[in-house]
PDB file of C-alpha atoms in Angstrom:
ATOM      1  CA  ALA A  28      12.137   9.210   9.309  1.00 72.00           C
ATOM      2  CA  GLN A  29      11.823   6.555   6.684  1.00 81.00           C
ATOM      3  CA  SER A  30      11.641   6.628   2.892  1.00 87.00           C
ATOM      4  CA  VAL A  31      11.741   4.274  -0.021  1.00 92.00           C
ATOM      5  CA  THR A  32      12.842   4.850  -3.575  1.00 94.00           C
ATOM      6  CA  GLN A  33      11.954   2.652  -6.504  1.00 95.00           C
ATOM      7  CA  LEU A  34      14.576   3.353  -9.066  1.00 94.00           C
ATOM      8  CA  ASP A  35      12.560   2.563 -12.201  1.00 94.00           C
ATOM      9  CA  SER A  36       9.051   3.720 -12.940  1.00 94.00           C
ATOM     10  CA  HIS A  37       8.707   1.276 -15.882  1.00 96.00           C
ATOM     11  CA  VAL A  38      10.492  -1.986 -16.639  1.00 98.00           C
ATOM     12  CA  SER A  39       9.941  -3.991 -19.804  1.00 97.00           C
ATOM     13  CA  VAL A  40      11.091  -7.611 -20.155  1.00 97.00           C
ATOM     14  CA  SER A  41      10.434 -10.405 -22.658  1.00 97.00           C
ATOM     15  CA  GLU A  42       8.446 -13.442 -21.482  1.00 97.00           C
ATOM     16  CA  GLY A  43      10.841 -16.074 -20.081  1.00 97.00           C
ATOM     17  CA  THR A  44      13.644 -13.601 -19.216  1.00 97.00           C
ATOM     18  CA  PRO A  45      14.649 -12.523 -15.712  1.00 97.00           C
ATOM     19  CA  VAL A  46      12.923  -9.714 -13.814  1.00 98.00           C
ATOM     20  CA  LEU A  47      14.733  -7.184 -11.614  1.00 98.00           C
ATOM     21  CA  LEU A  48      12.786  -4.421  -9.853  1.00 98.00           C
ATOM     22  CA  ARG A  49      14.976  -2.156  -7.759  1.00 98.00           C
ATOM     23  CA  CYS A  50      14.213  -0.643  -4.361  1.00 97.00           C
ATOM     24  CA  ASN A  51      16.367   1.371  -1.940  1.00 96.00           C
ATOM     25  CA  TYR A  52      15.189   2.395   1.502  1.00 93.00           C
ATOM     26  CA  SER A  53      16.141   4.715   4.286  1.00 89.00           C
ATOM     27  CA  SER A  54      15.272   4.005   7.879  1.00 80.00           C
ATOM     28  CA  SER A  55      16.401   5.029  11.325  1.00 71.00           C
ATOM     29  CA  TYR A  56      15.640   1.638  12.833  1.00 72.00           C
ATOM     30  CA  SER A  57      15.765  -1.944  11.694  1.00 75.00           C
ATOM     31  CA  PRO A  58      13.082  -1.925   9.071  1.00 81.00           C
ATOM     32  CA  SER A  59      10.522  -4.346   7.853  1.00 85.00           C
ATOM     33  CA  LEU A  60      10.326  -4.390   4.075  1.00 89.00           C
ATOM     34  CA  PHE A  61       7.547  -5.583   1.819  1.00 91.00           C
ATOM     35  CA  TRP A  62       6.791  -5.971  -1.857  1.00 95.00           C
ATOM     36  CA  TYR A  63       3.143  -5.685  -3.009  1.00 94.00           C
ATOM     37  CA  VAL A  64       1.727  -6.263  -6.467  1.00 94.00           C
ATOM     38  CA  GLN A  65      -1.291  -4.511  -7.976  1.00 92.00           C
ATOM     39  CA  HIS A  66      -2.894  -5.800 -11.110  1.00 90.00           C
ATOM     40  CA  PRO A  67      -4.943  -3.344 -13.190  1.00 85.00           C
ATOM     41  CA  ASN A  68      -8.093  -2.132 -11.409  1.00 78.00           C
ATOM     42  CA  LYS A  69      -7.392  -4.436  -8.473  1.00 82.00           C
ATOM     43  CA  GLY A  70      -6.310  -4.017  -4.908  1.00 83.00           C
ATOM     44  CA  LEU A  71      -2.842  -4.683  -3.493  1.00 89.00           C
ATOM     45  CA  GLN A  72      -1.589  -8.227  -2.824  1.00 90.00           C
ATOM     46  CA  LEU A  73       1.411  -9.053  -0.626  1.00 90.00           C
ATOM     47  CA  LEU A  74       4.218 -10.774  -2.602  1.00 94.00           C
ATOM     48  CA  LEU A  75       6.764 -11.153   0.227  1.00 92.00           C
ATOM     49  CA  LYS A  76       8.170  -9.549   3.365  1.00 89.00           C
ATOM     50  CA  TYR A  77      11.423  -9.208   5.196  1.00 88.00           C
ATOM     51  CA  THR A  78      11.317  -9.027   9.018  1.00 78.00           C
ATOM     52  CA  SER A  79      14.951  -9.523  10.126  1.00 73.00           C
ATOM     53  CA  ALA A  80      15.065 -13.306   9.699  1.00 72.00           C
ATOM     54  CA  ALA A  81      16.704 -14.682   6.538  1.00 81.00           C
ATOM     55  CA  THR A  82      18.028 -11.995   4.226  1.00 87.00           C
ATOM     56  CA  LEU A  83      16.830 -13.850   1.120  1.00 93.00           C
ATOM     57  CA  VAL A  84      13.060 -13.891   1.159  1.00 93.00           C
ATOM     58  CA  LYS A  85      10.936 -16.093  -1.068  1.00 94.00           C
ATOM     59  CA  GLY A  86       7.452 -14.995  -1.995  1.00 93.00           C
ATOM     60  CA  ILE A  87       4.510 -16.089  -4.080  1.00 92.00           C
ATOM     61  CA  ASN A  88       4.582 -16.754  -7.827  1.00 92.00           C
ATOM     62  CA  GLY A  89       8.323 -17.413  -7.958  1.00 95.00           C
ATOM     63  CA  PHE A  90       9.435 -13.945  -6.759  1.00 96.00           C
ATOM     64  CA  GLU A  91      12.138 -13.399  -4.223  1.00 96.00           C
ATOM     65  CA  ALA A  92      14.022 -10.421  -2.724  1.00 97.00           C
ATOM     66  CA  GLU A  93      17.311  -9.987  -0.969  1.00 94.00           C
ATOM     67  CA  PHE A  94      17.785  -7.594   1.934  1.00 92.00           C
ATOM     68  CA  LYS A  95      21.219  -5.948   1.722  1.00 92.00           C
ATOM     69  CA  LYS A  96      21.796  -3.696   4.684  1.00 89.00           C
ATOM     70  CA  SER A  97      25.148  -2.389   3.430  1.00 90.00           C
ATOM     71  CA  GLU A  98      23.503  -1.222   0.244  1.00 92.00           C
ATOM     72  CA  THR A  99      20.166  -0.292   1.842  1.00 92.00           C
ATOM     73  CA  SER A 100      18.454  -2.276  -0.929  1.00 95.00           C
ATOM     74  CA  PHE A 101      15.625  -4.748  -1.226  1.00 96.00           C
ATOM     75  CA  HIS A 102      15.494  -5.628  -4.937  1.00 97.00           C
ATOM     76  CA  LEU A 103      12.783  -7.940  -6.255  1.00 98.00           C
ATOM     77  CA  THR A 104      13.728 -10.683  -8.727  1.00 97.00           C
ATOM     78  CA  LYS A 105      12.170 -13.538 -10.668  1.00 97.00           C
ATOM     79  CA  PRO A 106      14.138 -15.941 -12.881  1.00 97.00           C
ATOM     80  CA  SER A 107      11.590 -16.130 -15.700  1.00 97.00           C
ATOM     81  CA  ALA A 108       8.839 -13.612 -16.378  1.00 97.00           C
ATOM     82  CA  HIS A 109       5.349 -14.712 -17.197  1.00 96.00           C
ATOM     83  CA  MET A 110       2.671 -12.739 -19.000  1.00 96.00           C
ATOM     84  CA  SER A 111       0.617 -12.760 -15.825  1.00 95.00           C
ATOM     85  CA  ASP A 112       3.378 -10.866 -14.002  1.00 96.00           C
ATOM     86  CA  ALA A 113       2.499  -7.687 -15.835  1.00 96.00           C
ATOM     87  CA  ALA A 114       1.362  -5.367 -13.072  1.00 96.00           C
ATOM     88  CA  GLU A 115       2.547  -2.519 -10.848  1.00 95.00           C
ATOM     89  CA  TYR A 116       4.877  -3.369  -7.981  1.00 96.00           C
ATOM     90  CA  PHE A 117       5.306  -1.424  -4.791  1.00 94.00           C
ATOM     91  CA  CYS A 118       8.197  -1.544  -2.354  1.00 95.00           C
ATOM     92  CA  VAL A 119       7.145  -0.667   1.234  1.00 91.00           C
ATOM     93  CA  VAL A 120       9.082   0.087   4.368  1.00 88.00           C
ATOM     94  CA  SER A 121       7.733  -0.117   7.863  1.00 82.00           C
ATOM     95  CA  ASP A 122       9.844   1.328  10.627  1.00 71.00           C
ATOM     96  CA  SER A 123       9.854  -0.499  13.959  1.00 60.00           C
ATOM     97  CA  GLY A 124       9.462   2.785  15.813  1.00 48.00           C
ATOM     98  CA  TYR A 125       6.244   3.845  13.972  1.00 50.00           C
ATOM     99  CA  GLN A 126       2.845   2.510  13.180  1.00 64.00           C
ATOM    100  CA  LYS A 127       3.040   3.949   9.690  1.00 69.00           C
ATOM    101  CA  VAL A 128       4.236   2.395   6.501  1.00 78.00           C
ATOM    102  CA  THR A 129       5.760   4.243   3.555  1.00 86.00           C
ATOM    103  CA  PHE A 130       5.175   3.233  -0.059  1.00 90.00           C
ATOM    104  CA  GLY A 131       7.476   3.658  -2.995  1.00 92.00           C
ATOM    105  CA  THR A 132       6.045   5.297  -6.140  1.00 92.00           C
ATOM    106  CA  GLY A 133       5.685   1.963  -7.918  1.00 94.00           C
ATOM    107  CA  THR A 134       7.277   0.198 -10.887  1.00 96.00           C
ATOM    108  CA  LYS A 135       5.109  -0.894 -13.796  1.00 95.00           C
ATOM    109  CA  LEU A 136       6.269  -4.207 -15.244  1.00 97.00           C
ATOM    110  CA  GLN A 137       5.498  -4.860 -18.862  1.00 97.00           C
ATOM    111  CA  VAL A 138       6.015  -8.416 -20.186  1.00 97.00           C
ATOM    112  CA  ILE A 139       6.431  -8.700 -23.919  1.00 96.00           C
ATOM    113  CA  PRO A 140       5.362 -11.950 -25.607  1.00 94.00           C
TER     114      PRO A 140
ATOM    115  CA  ASN B   3     -14.224 -14.016   6.222  1.00 71.00           C
ATOM    116  CA  ALA B   4     -14.795 -11.088   3.893  1.00 77.00           C
ATOM    117  CA  GLY B   5     -11.496  -9.469   4.867  1.00 90.00           C
ATOM    118  CA  VAL B   6     -11.428  -5.727   4.146  1.00 93.00           C
ATOM    119  CA  THR B   7     -14.372  -4.276   2.298  1.00 94.00           C
ATOM    120  CA  GLN B   8     -14.954  -0.748   1.002  1.00 95.00           C
ATOM    121  CA  THR B   9     -18.175   1.035   0.220  1.00 95.00           C
ATOM    122  CA  PRO B  10     -18.872   2.462  -2.326  1.00 94.00           C
ATOM    123  CA  LYS B  11     -16.765   1.053  -5.157  1.00 92.00           C
ATOM    124  CA  PHE B  12     -17.148   4.154  -7.365  1.00 94.00           C
ATOM    125  CA  ARG B  13     -18.561   7.651  -6.847  1.00 94.00           C
ATOM    126  CA  VAL B  14     -18.867  10.912  -8.726  1.00 94.00           C
ATOM    127  CA  LEU B  15     -19.133  14.093  -6.772  1.00 94.00           C
ATOM    128  CA  LYS B  16     -19.500  17.756  -7.673  1.00 95.00           C
ATOM    129  CA  THR B  17     -17.100  20.286  -6.183  1.00 96.00           C
ATOM    130  CA  GLY B  18     -18.235  21.202  -2.679  1.00 96.00           C
ATOM    131  CA  GLN B  19     -20.325  18.135  -2.006  1.00 96.00           C
ATOM    132  CA  SER B  20     -19.585  15.904   0.957  1.00 95.00           C
ATOM    133  CA  MET B  21     -19.425  12.170   1.262  1.00 95.00           C
ATOM    134  CA  THR B  22     -18.236   9.389   3.514  1.00 97.00           C
ATOM    135  CA  LEU B  23     -16.267   6.306   2.507  1.00 97.00           C
ATOM    136  CA  LEU B  24     -16.722   3.242   4.670  1.00 97.00           C
ATOM    137  CA  CYS B  25     -14.067   0.637   5.398  1.00 97.00           C
ATOM    138  CA  ALA B  26     -15.006  -2.537   7.308  1.00 97.00           C
ATOM    139  CA  GLN B  27     -12.854  -5.432   8.407  1.00 97.00           C
ATOM    140  CA  ASP B  28     -13.895  -8.677  10.045  1.00 95.00           C
ATOM    141  CA  MET B  29     -10.461  -9.830  11.176  1.00 93.00           C
ATOM    142  CA  ASN B  30     -10.468  -8.072  14.592  1.00 93.00           C
ATOM    143  CA  HIS B  31      -7.536  -5.932  13.535  1.00 92.00           C
ATOM    144  CA  GLU B  32      -6.389  -3.093  15.747  1.00 91.00           C
ATOM    145  CA  TYR B  33      -4.772  -0.861  13.100  1.00 91.00           C
ATOM    146  CA  MET B  34      -6.570   0.615  10.157  1.00 93.00           C
ATOM    147  CA  TYR B  35      -5.411   2.987   7.409  1.00 93.00           C
ATOM    148  CA  TRP B  36      -6.677   5.200   4.650  1.00 96.00           C
ATOM    149  CA  TYR B  37      -4.488   5.819   1.589  1.00 95.00           C
ATOM    150  CA  ARG B  38      -4.977   7.590  -1.678  1.00 96.00           C
ATOM    151  CA  GLN B  39      -3.336   6.381  -4.882  1.00 93.00           C
ATOM    152  CA  ASP B  40      -2.428   8.800  -7.640  1.00 91.00           C
ATOM    153  CA  PRO B  41      -0.474   8.031 -10.864  1.00 83.00           C
ATOM    154  CA  GLY B  42       3.293   8.125 -10.309  1.00 80.00           C
ATOM    155  CA  MET B  43       2.940   8.806  -6.608  1.00 83.00           C
ATOM    156  CA  GLY B  44       2.340   5.410  -5.103  1.00 85.00           C
ATOM    157  CA  LEU B  45       0.132   5.230  -2.054  1.00 90.00           C
ATOM    158  CA  ARG B  46       0.066   8.114   0.375  1.00 92.00           C
ATOM    159  CA  LEU B  47      -1.198   7.826   3.868  1.00 91.00           C
ATOM    160  CA  ILE B  48      -4.137  10.096   4.732  1.00 95.00           C
ATOM    161  CA  HIS B  49      -5.067   9.053   8.258  1.00 95.00           C
ATOM    162  CA  TYR B  50      -4.706   5.961  10.414  1.00 92.00           C
ATOM    163  CA  SER B  51      -6.031   4.483  13.614  1.00 93.00           C
ATOM    164  CA  VAL B  52      -4.297   2.265  16.144  1.00 90.00           C
ATOM    165  CA  GLY B  53      -7.482   1.277  17.919  1.00 92.00           C
ATOM    166  CA  GLU B  54     -11.145   1.975  18.492  1.00 94.00           C
ATOM    167  CA  GLY B  55     -11.689   5.658  19.284  1.00 94.00           C
ATOM    168  CA  THR B  56      -8.201   6.755  18.090  1.00 94.00           C
ATOM    169  CA  THR B  57      -7.154   8.496  14.888  1.00 95.00           C
ATOM    170  CA  ALA B  58      -3.933  10.148  13.706  1.00 92.00           C
ATOM    171  CA  LYS B  59      -2.830  12.140  10.685  1.00 93.00           C
ATOM    172  CA  GLY B  60      -0.731  10.664   7.889  1.00 90.00           C
ATOM    173  CA  GLU B  61       1.213  12.544   5.294  1.00 88.00           C
ATOM    174  CA  VAL B  62      -1.733  14.067   3.325  1.00 94.00           C
ATOM    175  CA  PRO B  63      -4.583  14.704   5.838  1.00 95.00           C
ATOM    176  CA  ASP B  64      -5.852  18.080   4.639  1.00 95.00           C
ATOM    177  CA  GLY B  65      -9.437  18.059   3.410  1.00 96.00           C
ATOM    178  CA  TYR B  66     -10.214  14.709   5.085  1.00 97.00           C
ATOM    179  CA  ASN B  67     -11.607  13.618   8.428  1.00 97.00           C
ATOM    180  CA  VAL B  68     -11.862  10.149   9.849  1.00 97.00           C
ATOM    181  CA  SER B  69     -13.631   8.327  12.708  1.00 97.00           C
ATOM    182  CA  ARG B  70     -13.224   4.924  14.352  1.00 97.00           C
ATOM    183  CA  LEU B  71     -16.209   4.562  16.594  1.00 95.00           C
ATOM    184  CA  LYS B  72     -16.223   0.813  16.232  1.00 96.00           C
ATOM    185  CA  LYS B  73     -13.178  -1.424  15.948  1.00 96.00           C
ATOM    186  CA  GLN B  74     -14.258  -2.972  12.719  1.00 97.00           C
ATOM    187  CA  ASN B  75     -15.100   0.269  10.866  1.00 97.00           C
ATOM    188  CA  PHE B  76     -12.957   3.180   9.753  1.00 98.00           C
ATOM    189  CA  LEU B  77     -14.802   6.050   8.042  1.00 98.00           C
ATOM    190  CA  LEU B  78     -13.161   8.621   5.732  1.00 98.00           C
ATOM    191  CA  GLY B  79     -15.047  11.875   5.209  1.00 97.00           C
ATOM    192  CA  LEU B  80     -14.728  14.607   2.671  1.00 96.00           C
ATOM    193  CA  GLU B  81     -16.563  17.685   3.939  1.00 91.00           C
ATOM    194  CA  SER B  82     -16.225  19.778   0.764  1.00 95.00           C
ATOM    195  CA  ALA B  83     -14.863  17.826  -2.153  1.00 95.00           C
ATOM    196  CA  ALA B  84     -12.335  19.377  -4.518  1.00 96.00           C
ATOM    197  CA  PRO B  85     -11.133  18.160  -7.920  1.00 95.00           C
ATOM    198  CA  SER B  86      -7.683  17.520  -6.326  1.00 95.00           C
ATOM    199  CA  GLN B  87      -9.353  14.756  -4.319  1.00 97.00           C
ATOM    200  CA  THR B  88     -10.055  12.745  -7.456  1.00 96.00           C
ATOM    201  CA  SER B  89      -8.186   9.577  -6.726  1.00 96.00           C
ATOM    202  CA  VAL B  90      -8.422   5.892  -5.855  1.00 94.00           C
ATOM    203  CA  TYR B  91      -8.809   5.404  -2.125  1.00 96.00           C
ATOM    204  CA  PHE B  92      -7.606   2.227  -0.398  1.00 95.00           C
ATOM    205  CA  CYS B  93      -8.302   1.101   3.089  1.00 96.00           C
ATOM    206  CA  ALA B  94      -6.021  -1.351   4.897  1.00 93.00           C
ATOM    207  CA  SER B  95      -5.947  -3.094   8.208  1.00 92.00           C
ATOM    208  CA  ARG B  96      -3.223  -4.751  10.259  1.00 88.00           C
ATOM    209  CA  PRO B  97      -3.464  -6.983  13.316  1.00 86.00           C
ATOM    210  CA  GLY B  98      -1.340  -4.840  15.610  1.00 80.00           C
ATOM    211  CA  PRO B  99       1.943  -3.031  16.219  1.00 72.00           C
ATOM    212  CA  GLY B 100       4.351  -5.817  15.471  1.00 66.00           C
ATOM    213  CA  ILE B 101       6.672  -4.783  12.705  1.00 53.00           C
ATOM    214  CA  GLN B 102       6.231  -8.054  10.895  1.00 59.00           C
ATOM    215  CA  GLU B 103       2.542  -7.719  10.697  1.00 69.00           C
ATOM    216  CA  THR B 104       1.201  -7.511   7.157  1.00 79.00           C
ATOM    217  CA  GLN B 105      -1.371  -5.034   5.927  1.00 85.00           C
ATOM    218  CA  TYR B 106      -4.482  -6.326   4.260  1.00 89.00           C
ATOM    219  CA  PHE B 107      -5.994  -4.078   1.604  1.00 91.00           C
ATOM    220  CA  GLY B 108      -9.538  -3.484   0.452  1.00 92.00           C
ATOM    221  CA  PRO B 109     -10.437  -3.399  -3.254  1.00 90.00           C
ATOM    222  CA  GLY B 110     -10.429   0.408  -3.471  1.00 92.00           C
ATOM    223  CA  THR B 111     -12.953   3.200  -4.089  1.00 94.00           C
ATOM    224  CA  ARG B 112     -12.623   5.276  -7.217  1.00 93.00           C
ATOM    225  CA  LEU B 113     -13.687   8.881  -6.582  1.00 95.00           C
ATOM    226  CA  LEU B 114     -14.142  11.461  -9.322  1.00 94.00           C
ATOM    227  CA  VAL B 115     -14.765  15.081  -8.279  1.00 95.00           C
ATOM    228  CA  LEU B 116     -16.006  17.293 -11.058  1.00 94.00           C
TER     229      LEU B 116
END
């Protein structure tokens, strides 16, 4: 079985300050992990993915995430928030033994001017 | 390349009515998925398909049926709509079973059941 927990339902940061969105996962196999972003009334867009290569993954729009197996975490970070980063972010785990993927409940990021 | 498209974009139903949501992809993907998105619950998998003619249940399949008669299309049916099925429905496709394969999402269908 697999699961993913996003530790914060809402995160608020000031423009220009760092962003940290936290994600912990549980998986019986070596997982693939993804971060998706959803802007209001839009579909989901892939930010980045981890597939057992480098543990530090760089994505689009300056985001990156680090896979830490010992902590079962895959936190998303960005050094400096931009107003356009305001959206909902989903952490996703895909188990190598299954065709299914499991979504976290999402973290809404608010960026304050 | 249109990617993943969903029809309709928005629909209002009365309780007990039926409808079909269409998902189409032009990327020759093997795997297709239907999710529903509700506030505070993320996306939950309704049904999925790993190839033409195959379907399987996800975590919330009750009240829905699906069909994959053609590789490019994945239909989601509601036989007797209930207010609890008010949600935003997303379709996704994926090239195949490789764990590193990314899902591609459609724009969503907003369904309101009165």
